[in-house]
C-alpha cells in the first residue's frame, strides 16, 4: 500500500494565516515557515493576577512551538515594552514553572534554530541566504524515519534482516533507520563507481553472504532508478530469501526504469537537494535537514570549498525548472 499525504502542514495557506497584531509577528511566522518549524499563534492565555476571584491580568505569549513545547514572546528594543514583558515573563515562570517561554529579540531569531536541530547551518559554510527552501526539517525527517522503522519492524516480525546501504549518501539515514528497527539486523555496505564509458560497477562489494537472508536495500534517493535497477539485479543473483527497498526520498517524476520501492520516506519534487547525507560535490552531507540549494551556489564556478567535479551537472540537470513541482508527499509502503 502506498499512501500519499500532502506534507505542507507547517506552511499554511494564506486563508488560514492568523491576523497578526504586529508586522514583527508576521515576519517571525515567515521565518518559522522557512525552516519548517511548526507554530501556533497566541493559542493560550495565562492568568497572572486575580482580584476577588476574578482574573485582572493575563498574558498571551505570541507563539507556541509545539515541537519544542516552547512559548515565544517577541520583543523590540523599546525599553518600556521590554521591562513590562520581562515582568510578565517572570511572573508567568513563577506561577507556571513547567511552562517553557523565551523572550526573543529580532536579532536573536536565528538563535532559536539550534533548538530545532539547525545548528549546522553555519558550520558547513551554507548561509541561510544560499538555501532556496528547506524541504524537510530535522523534526519531519526524524518523525518519518521512526514511522518507517516501526513499519519495517512490523513487516519483519519474527525475522532478522540484513540492511544494505549504498554509500555514501546513506550515512545518516541508515544509522537512524537501523536504530528505529526493533528486529535483529546486520548492516553491510555497497559502493558503486560510475563511468561514462563503462557504466555502473561495484567499487566496494558486500562483506556478508546474503544467500537465504531477508535483505532490505536502503537508499537515500531514487531518481532515474538506474542505480537501483543495477543493484537489484546484482543482489537477486545472490539468491536472498527476500529483497525489498527502502528509500528516504523518491523523485518519482524523474523515473526512467521502473523499480519496486516498498518503503518511501518522502516523495519530493524534481529539485536538487542536499543535506542529511546528500551532497553537492561532497559538501553539505552533514546538514541535519534537507534543502534545495539556490542556483547560484552550484552555478558559481571555481568555488574553492567544493570538492570533486560531477555534482554540478547533476545539480543543474536535477533542477530543470520546467519540471519543478511544489509539493512534498509522505508515502508509506
Ligand atoms: O536513481 P538514480 O538516478 O540512479 O540516482 C540515485 C543515486 O544517486 C545518488 O548517488 P550519488 O551518485 O549521488 O552518490 P553518493 O551517494 O555517494 O552521494 C543516490 O545515492 C543513488 O544511489
Ligand atoms: N545530492 C543529490 N544527489 C542526487 N542524486 C539524484 N538526485 C539527487 C539530488 O537531488 N541531490
Tab-separated table of C-alpha atoms and ligand atoms in Angstrom:
chain	number	residue	atom	x	y	z
A	1	UNK	CA	0.000	0.000	0.000
A	2	UNK	CA	1.276	3.464	-0.801
A	3	UNK	CA	-0.475	6.368	0.850
A	4	UNK	CA	0.435	9.810	-0.425
A	5	UNK	CA	-0.303	12.567	2.055
A	6	UNK	CA	0.264	16.235	1.393
A	7	UNK	CA	3.120	17.294	3.612
A	8	UNK	CA	2.850	21.007	3.904
A	9	UNK	CA	1.401	21.094	7.401
A	10	UNK	CA	3.736	23.753	8.721
A	11	UNK	CA	3.158	26.060	5.784
A	12	UNK	CA	-0.369	27.272	5.922
A	13	UNK	CA	-2.376	28.702	3.091
A	14	UNK	CA	-2.899	32.462	3.221
A	15	UNK	CA	-6.549	31.991	4.154
A	16	UNK	CA	-5.503	30.088	7.287
A	17	UNK	CA	-2.936	32.619	8.440
A	18	UNK	CA	-3.940	34.435	11.579
A	19	UNK	CA	-4.316	38.177	11.672
A	20	UNK	CA	-1.084	39.262	13.302
A	21	UNK	CA	-1.188	42.157	15.702
A	22	UNK	CA	2.244	43.400	14.645
A	23	UNK	CA	4.387	43.128	11.466
A	24	UNK	CA	7.207	41.596	13.545
A	25	UNK	CA	4.929	38.653	14.286
A	26	UNK	CA	4.212	38.086	10.587
A	27	UNK	CA	7.949	38.253	9.952
A	28	UNK	CA	8.667	35.689	12.690
A	29	UNK	CA	5.956	33.378	11.296
A	30	UNK	CA	7.583	33.600	7.846
A	31	UNK	CA	10.963	32.793	9.433
A	32	UNK	CA	9.484	29.709	11.132
A	33	UNK	CA	7.791	28.652	7.894
A	34	UNK	CA	11.069	28.904	6.002
A	35	UNK	CA	12.695	26.444	8.403
A	36	UNK	CA	9.523	24.321	8.543
A	37	UNK	CA	9.143	24.771	12.269
A	38	UNK	CA	5.539	24.213	13.377
A	39	UNK	CA	3.879	27.124	15.210
A	40	UNK	CA	0.634	28.318	16.707
A	41	UNK	CA	-0.241	31.970	17.162
A	42	UNK	CA	-1.429	33.070	20.612
A	43	UNK	CA	-3.033	29.712	21.421
A	44	UNK	CA	-3.241	30.195	25.185
A	45	UNK	CA	-3.638	32.915	27.802
A	46	UNK	CA	-2.149	32.541	31.256
A	47	UNK	CA	-3.905	34.341	34.132
A	48	UNK	CA	-1.297	36.303	36.120
A	49	UNK	CA	-3.304	38.183	38.755
A	50	UNK	CA	-6.681	37.784	40.414
A	51	UNK	CA	-8.891	40.060	42.497
A	52	UNK	CA	-11.965	38.799	44.324
A	53	UNK	CA	-11.719	35.587	42.351
A	54	UNK	CA	-11.664	37.446	39.017
A	55	UNK	CA	-8.760	37.489	36.595
A	56	UNK	CA	-7.457	41.060	36.377
A	57	UNK	CA	-4.266	40.414	34.436
A	58	UNK	CA	-3.306	37.761	31.948
A	59	UNK	CA	-0.512	37.098	29.495
A	60	UNK	CA	-0.869	35.668	25.994
A	61	UNK	CA	2.545	34.774	24.558
A	62	UNK	CA	2.778	35.470	20.831
A	63	UNK	CA	3.718	31.995	19.625
A	64	UNK	CA	3.754	28.365	20.733
A	65	UNK	CA	6.229	25.996	19.047
A	66	UNK	CA	4.820	22.516	19.724
A	67	UNK	CA	7.891	20.558	18.579
A	68	UNK	CA	9.860	22.072	21.463
A	69	UNK	CA	6.924	22.739	23.796
A	70	UNK	CA	8.118	26.348	23.810
A	71	UNK	CA	6.283	29.668	24.062
A	72	UNK	CA	7.864	32.696	22.403
A	73	UNK	CA	7.174	36.311	23.195
A	74	UNK	CA	8.641	38.728	20.687
A	75	UNK	CA	10.062	41.970	21.892
A	76	UNK	CA	11.590	45.120	20.483
A	77	UNK	CA	14.433	47.345	21.605
A	78	UNK	CA	11.899	49.782	23.128
A	79	UNK	CA	12.895	49.803	26.801
A	80	UNK	CA	9.447	50.466	28.305
A	81	UNK	CA	7.985	47.475	26.455
A	82	UNK	CA	10.919	45.239	27.298
A	83	UNK	CA	10.654	45.958	31.013
A	84	UNK	CA	6.919	45.185	31.034
A	85	UNK	CA	7.397	41.996	29.085
A	86	UNK	CA	10.237	40.855	31.327
A	87	UNK	CA	7.976	41.341	34.329
A	88	UNK	CA	5.172	39.312	32.738
A	89	UNK	CA	7.535	36.517	31.745
A	90	UNK	CA	8.998	36.429	35.280
A	91	UNK	CA	5.507	36.236	36.801
A	92	UNK	CA	4.453	33.516	34.346
A	93	UNK	CA	7.515	31.448	35.270
A	94	UNK	CA	6.723	31.810	38.992
A	95	UNK	CA	3.107	30.737	38.564
A	96	UNK	CA	3.628	28.100	35.870
A	97	UNK	CA	7.119	26.663	36.430
A	98	UNK	CA	6.558	23.832	33.932
A	99	UNK	CA	5.931	26.269	31.058
A	100	UNK	CA	8.921	26.999	28.791
A	101	UNK	CA	8.993	30.537	27.491
A	102	UNK	CA	11.601	32.770	25.883
A	103	UNK	CA	11.584	36.477	25.243
A	104	UNK	CA	13.030	36.937	21.804
A	105	UNK	CA	14.600	39.994	20.170
A	106	UNK	CA	14.525	40.259	16.404
A	107	UNK	CA	18.318	39.991	16.199
A	108	UNK	CA	18.133	36.671	18.051
A	109	UNK	CA	15.705	34.816	15.762
A	110	UNK	CA	18.474	32.577	14.460
A	111	UNK	CA	19.488	31.513	17.957
A	112	UNK	CA	16.262	29.608	18.244
A	113	UNK	CA	17.260	27.375	15.340
A	114	UNK	CA	19.723	25.313	17.377
A	115	UNK	CA	16.806	24.046	19.482
A	116	UNK	CA	15.298	22.599	16.303
A	117	UNK	CA	18.421	20.825	15.083
A	118	UNK	CA	19.563	23.551	12.708
A	119	UNK	CA	22.936	24.046	14.391
A	120	UNK	CA	24.979	23.179	11.295
A	121	UNK	CA	23.709	25.938	9.037
A	122	UNK	CA	26.796	27.994	9.769
A	123	UNK	CA	29.465	25.363	10.307
A	124	UNK	CA	29.078	23.926	6.817
A	125	UNK	CA	29.530	27.303	5.143
A	126	UNK	CA	25.987	27.194	3.826
A	127	UNK	CA	24.465	30.523	4.672
A	128	UNK	CA	20.703	30.727	5.129
A	129	UNK	CA	20.505	33.038	2.097
A	130	UNK	CA	22.014	30.264	-0.073
A	131	UNK	CA	19.098	27.971	0.710
A	132	UNK	CA	16.289	28.193	-1.822
A	133	UNK	CA	13.988	26.496	0.644
A	134	UNK	CA	14.016	23.944	3.388
A	135	UNK	CA	12.223	20.876	2.097
A	136	UNK	CA	12.316	18.716	5.215
A	137	UNK	CA	13.143	19.867	8.717
A	138	UNK	CA	15.103	17.716	11.194
A	139	UNK	CA	11.860	17.061	13.090
A	140	UNK	CA	9.999	15.972	9.944
A	141	UNK	CA	12.828	13.634	8.945
A	142	UNK	CA	13.078	12.080	12.393
A	143	UNK	CA	9.308	11.544	12.631
A	144	UNK	CA	9.189	9.816	9.268
A	145	UNK	CA	12.263	7.664	9.960
A	146	UNK	CA	10.632	6.496	13.199
A	147	UNK	CA	7.456	5.586	11.266
A	148	UNK	CA	9.451	3.672	8.660
A	149	UNK	CA	11.321	1.820	11.416
A	150	UNK	CA	8.046	0.828	13.051
A	151	UNK	CA	6.520	-0.344	9.809
A	152	UNK	CA	9.586	-2.370	8.854
A	153	UNK	CA	9.746	-3.916	12.341
A	154	UNK	CA	6.113	-4.987	11.981
A	155	UNK	CA	6.574	-6.356	8.464
A	156	UNK	CA	9.626	-8.403	9.506
A	157	UNK	CA	8.098	-9.698	12.763
A	158	UNK	CA	9.792	-12.945	13.784
A	159	UNK	CA	12.607	-12.461	11.246
A	160	UNK	CA	16.072	-10.977	11.194
A	161	UNK	CA	17.315	-8.945	8.270
A	162	UNK	CA	20.350	-7.528	6.519
A	163	UNK	CA	20.302	-3.815	5.814
A	164	UNK	CA	22.376	-2.977	2.760
A	165	UNK	CA	23.296	0.691	2.448
A	166	UNK	CA	24.545	2.288	-0.756
A	167	UNK	CA	27.446	4.617	0.075
A	168	UNK	CA	27.860	7.446	0.740
A	169	UNK	CA	24.597	9.347	0.826
A	170	UNK	CA	23.091	6.690	3.047
A	171	UNK	CA	25.305	7.501	6.049
A	172	UNK	CA	22.797	9.222	8.328
A	173	UNK	CA	19.554	7.678	7.096
A	174	UNK	CA	20.888	4.165	7.588
A	175	UNK	CA	22.210	4.969	11.065
A	176	UNK	CA	18.853	6.440	12.143
A	177	UNK	CA	16.700	3.821	10.416
A	178	UNK	CA	18.684	0.909	11.863
A	179	UNK	CA	18.096	2.272	15.367
A	180	UNK	CA	14.378	2.661	14.671
A	181	UNK	CA	14.037	-1.010	13.653
A	182	UNK	CA	13.435	-3.365	16.544
A	183	UNK	CA	14.310	-6.611	14.733
A	184	UNK	CA	17.766	-8.233	14.900
A	185	UNK	CA	19.748	-6.977	11.941
A	186	UNK	CA	23.144	-6.916	10.275
A	187	UNK	CA	24.446	-3.930	8.343
A	188	UNK	CA	26.529	-4.026	5.203
A	189	UNK	CA	27.526	-1.524	2.510
A	190	UNK	CA	27.899	-1.339	-1.227
A	191	UNK	CA	29.652	1.394	-3.138
A	192	UNK	CA	29.360	1.948	-6.860
A	193	UNK	CA	31.542	3.615	-9.416
A	194	UNK	CA	30.067	5.392	-12.400
A	195	UNK	CA	31.938	5.833	-15.609
A	196	UNK	CA	30.505	7.384	-18.745
A	197	UNK	CA	32.051	4.700	-20.978
A	198	UNK	CA	31.972	1.673	-18.677
A	199	UNK	CA	28.708	2.400	-16.906
A	200	UNK	CA	27.931	1.443	-13.324
A	201	UNK	CA	30.112	-1.076	-11.493
A	202	UNK	CA	30.607	-2.235	-7.927
A	203	UNK	CA	33.557	-0.486	-6.325
A	204	UNK	CA	33.067	-1.930	-2.854
A	205	UNK	CA	31.138	-5.174	-2.554
A	206	UNK	CA	29.251	-6.587	0.428
A	207	UNK	CA	31.249	-8.342	3.142
A	208	UNK	CA	28.322	-10.626	4.007
A	209	UNK	CA	26.885	-13.580	2.122
A	210	UNK	CA	23.194	-12.708	1.668
A	211	UNK	CA	22.011	-16.066	0.277
A	212	UNK	CA	18.816	-17.084	2.113
A	213	UNK	CA	18.691	-13.778	4.062
A	214	UNK	CA	15.972	-11.148	4.153
A	215	UNK	CA	17.702	-8.165	2.571
A	216	UNK	CA	16.478	-4.598	2.809
A	217	UNK	CA	18.331	-2.319	0.419
A	218	UNK	CA	18.480	1.214	1.810
A	219	UNK	CA	18.932	4.231	-0.467
A	220	UNK	CA	18.959	7.928	0.258
A	221	UNK	CA	17.320	8.890	-3.030
A	222	UNK	CA	15.846	7.222	-6.083
A	223	UNK	CA	15.896	9.381	-9.149
A	224	UNK	CA	16.041	7.719	-12.594
A	225	UNK	CA	16.046	4.320	-10.889
A	226	UNK	CA	19.084	3.220	-12.912
A	227	UNK	CA	21.312	2.766	-9.858
A	228	UNK	CA	18.687	0.767	-8.014
A	229	UNK	CA	17.895	-1.356	-11.041
A	230	UNK	CA	21.588	-2.263	-11.368
A	231	UNK	CA	21.965	-3.124	-7.681
A	232	UNK	CA	18.756	-5.169	-7.572
A	233	UNK	CA	19.922	-7.303	-10.463
A	234	UNK	CA	23.296	-7.921	-8.800
A	235	UNK	CA	21.754	-8.801	-5.434
A	236	UNK	CA	18.997	-11.031	-6.857
A	237	UNK	CA	21.644	-13.244	-8.419
A	238	UNK	CA	22.871	-13.975	-4.902
A	239	UNK	CA	19.512	-15.552	-4.028
A	240	UNK	CA	18.423	-13.759	-0.877
A	241	UNK	CA	15.240	-15.073	0.808
A	242	UNK	CA	13.678	-11.693	0.029
A	243	UNK	CA	14.827	-8.360	-1.351
A	244	UNK	CA	12.991	-5.107	-0.699
A	245	UNK	CA	13.931	-1.432	-0.988
A	246	UNK	CA	13.595	1.441	1.438
A	247	UNK	CA	14.371	4.913	0.077
A	248	UNK	CA	14.228	8.083	2.103
A	249	UNK	CA	13.500	10.266	-0.927
A	250	UNK	CA	11.746	9.423	-4.147
A	251	UNK	CA	11.889	11.762	-7.135
A	252	UNK	CA	9.197	9.729	-8.825
A	253	UNK	CA	8.743	12.070	-11.779
A	254	UNK	CA	12.377	11.506	-12.855
A	255	UNK	CA	11.994	7.743	-13.171
A	256	UNK	CA	13.374	6.113	-16.315
A	257	UNK	CA	13.284	2.499	-15.127
A	258	UNK	CA	10.531	1.023	-13.036
A	259	UNK	CA	11.915	-0.141	-9.684
A	260	UNK	CA	9.957	-1.598	-6.767
A	261	UNK	CA	10.440	0.718	-3.781
A	262	UNK	CA	8.397	-0.767	-0.944
A	263	UNK	CA	9.173	1.839	1.708
A	264	UNK	CA	9.312	5.512	0.731
A	265	UNK	CA	10.066	8.275	3.209
A	266	UNK	CA	9.070	11.272	1.111
A	267	UNK	CA	8.117	11.791	-2.492
A	268	UNK	CA	9.829	15.018	-3.459
A	269	UNK	CA	9.687	17.407	-6.388
A	270	UNK	CA	12.334	17.389	-9.073
A	271	UNK	CA	14.821	19.741	-7.480
A	272	UNK	CA	18.420	19.186	-6.460
A	273	UNK	CA	18.526	18.596	-2.730
A	274	UNK	CA	21.323	18.353	-0.185
A	275	UNK	CA	21.661	17.541	3.482
A	276	UNK	CA	21.120	14.548	5.771
A	277	UNK	CA	23.719	12.586	3.778
A	278	UNK	CA	23.072	14.041	0.331
A	279	UNK	CA	25.908	16.090	-1.097
A	280	UNK	CA	26.755	18.650	-3.671
A	281	UNK	CA	30.347	17.872	-4.688
A	282	UNK	CA	30.881	16.174	-1.300
A	283	UNK	CA	29.677	19.164	0.721
A	284	UNK	CA	26.560	19.614	2.865
A	285	UNK	CA	26.142	15.943	3.807
A	286	UNK	CA	26.234	16.943	7.481
A	287	UNK	CA	23.272	19.301	7.353
A	288	UNK	CA	20.629	17.791	9.652
A	289	UNK	CA	17.843	18.935	7.301
A	290	UNK	CA	17.176	18.587	3.583
A	291	UNK	CA	17.071	21.691	1.442
A	292	UNK	CA	17.098	22.928	-2.130
A	293	UNK	CA	20.175	24.998	-2.894
A	294	UNK	CA	19.912	28.340	-4.630
A	295	UNK	CA	21.047	28.002	-8.215
A	296	UNK	CA	23.928	30.449	-7.711
A	297	UNK	CA	25.526	28.058	-5.193
A	298	UNK	CA	26.066	25.370	-7.787
A	299	UNK	CA	26.435	27.693	-10.738
A	300	UNK	CA	29.288	29.587	-9.055
A	301	UNK	CA	32.262	28.012	-10.758
A	302	UNK	CA	35.625	27.665	-9.089
A	303	UNK	CA	34.343	27.856	-5.533
A	304	UNK	CA	37.360	26.801	-3.514
A	305	UNK	CA	35.223	24.957	-0.958
A	306	UNK	CA	33.878	22.479	-3.445
A	307	UNK	CA	35.400	19.074	-3.936
A	308	UNK	CA	35.098	16.778	-6.967
A	309	UNK	CA	33.566	17.537	-10.331
A	310	UNK	CA	30.420	15.583	-11.096
A	311	UNK	CA	27.774	17.135	-8.902
A	312	UNK	CA	27.399	20.380	-10.754
A	313	UNK	CA	25.983	18.816	-13.889
A	314	UNK	CA	23.741	16.580	-11.800
A	315	UNK	CA	22.503	19.561	-9.845
A	316	UNK	CA	21.806	21.624	-12.926
A	317	UNK	CA	20.064	18.703	-14.583
A	318	UNK	CA	18.055	17.817	-11.491
A	319	UNK	CA	16.953	21.414	-11.070
A	320	UNK	CA	15.487	21.737	-14.567
A	321	UNK	CA	12.900	24.458	-13.814
A	322	UNK	CA	10.184	23.206	-16.152
A	323	UNK	CA	9.933	20.058	-14.082
A	324	UNK	CA	9.935	21.700	-10.694
A	325	UNK	CA	6.903	20.827	-8.597
A	326	UNK	CA	5.956	22.350	-5.294
A	327	UNK	CA	4.704	19.544	-3.142
A	328	UNK	CA	6.351	17.162	-0.740
A	329	UNK	CA	4.411	13.994	-0.093
A	330	UNK	CA	4.785	11.315	2.504
A	331	UNK	CA	4.359	7.785	1.251
A	332	UNK	CA	4.171	4.588	3.238
A	333	UNK	CA	4.985	1.323	1.605
B	1	LIG	O1	18.135	6.822	-9.413
B	1	LIG	P1	19.433	7.348	-9.923
B	1	LIG	O2	19.254	8.380	-10.996
B	1	LIG	O3	20.342	6.245	-10.357
B	1	LIG	O4	20.124	8.179	-8.753
B	1	LIG	C1	20.172	7.723	-7.439
B	1	LIG	C2	21.592	7.572	-6.964
B	1	LIG	O5	22.204	8.862	-6.903
B	1	LIG	C3	22.764	9.048	-5.615
B	1	LIG	O6	24.083	8.630	-5.564
B	1	LIG	P2	25.338	9.571	-5.850
B	1	LIG	O7	25.917	9.196	-7.171
B	1	LIG	O8	24.963	10.985	-5.688
B	1	LIG	O9	26.402	9.077	-4.777
B	1	LIG	P3	26.580	9.384	-3.209
B	1	LIG	O10	25.522	8.552	-2.503
B	1	LIG	O11	27.960	8.914	-2.886
B	1	LIG	O12	26.395	10.860	-2.965
B	1	LIG	C4	21.922	8.162	-4.715
B	1	LIG	O13	22.620	7.776	-3.553
B	1	LIG	C5	21.575	6.993	-5.572
B	1	LIG	O14	22.500	5.940	-5.438
B	2	LIG	N1	22.670	15.280	-3.621
B	2	LIG	C1	21.800	14.802	-4.516
B	2	LIG	N2	22.068	13.699	-5.205
B	2	LIG	C2	21.146	13.276	-6.095
B	2	LIG	N3	21.142	12.202	-6.913
B	2	LIG	C3	19.989	12.206	-7.597
B	2	LIG	N4	19.228	13.271	-7.223
B	2	LIG	C4	19.942	13.941	-6.289
B	2	LIG	C5	19.681	15.138	-5.551
B	2	LIG	O1	18.648	15.813	-5.647
B	2	LIG	N5	20.641	15.515	-4.663
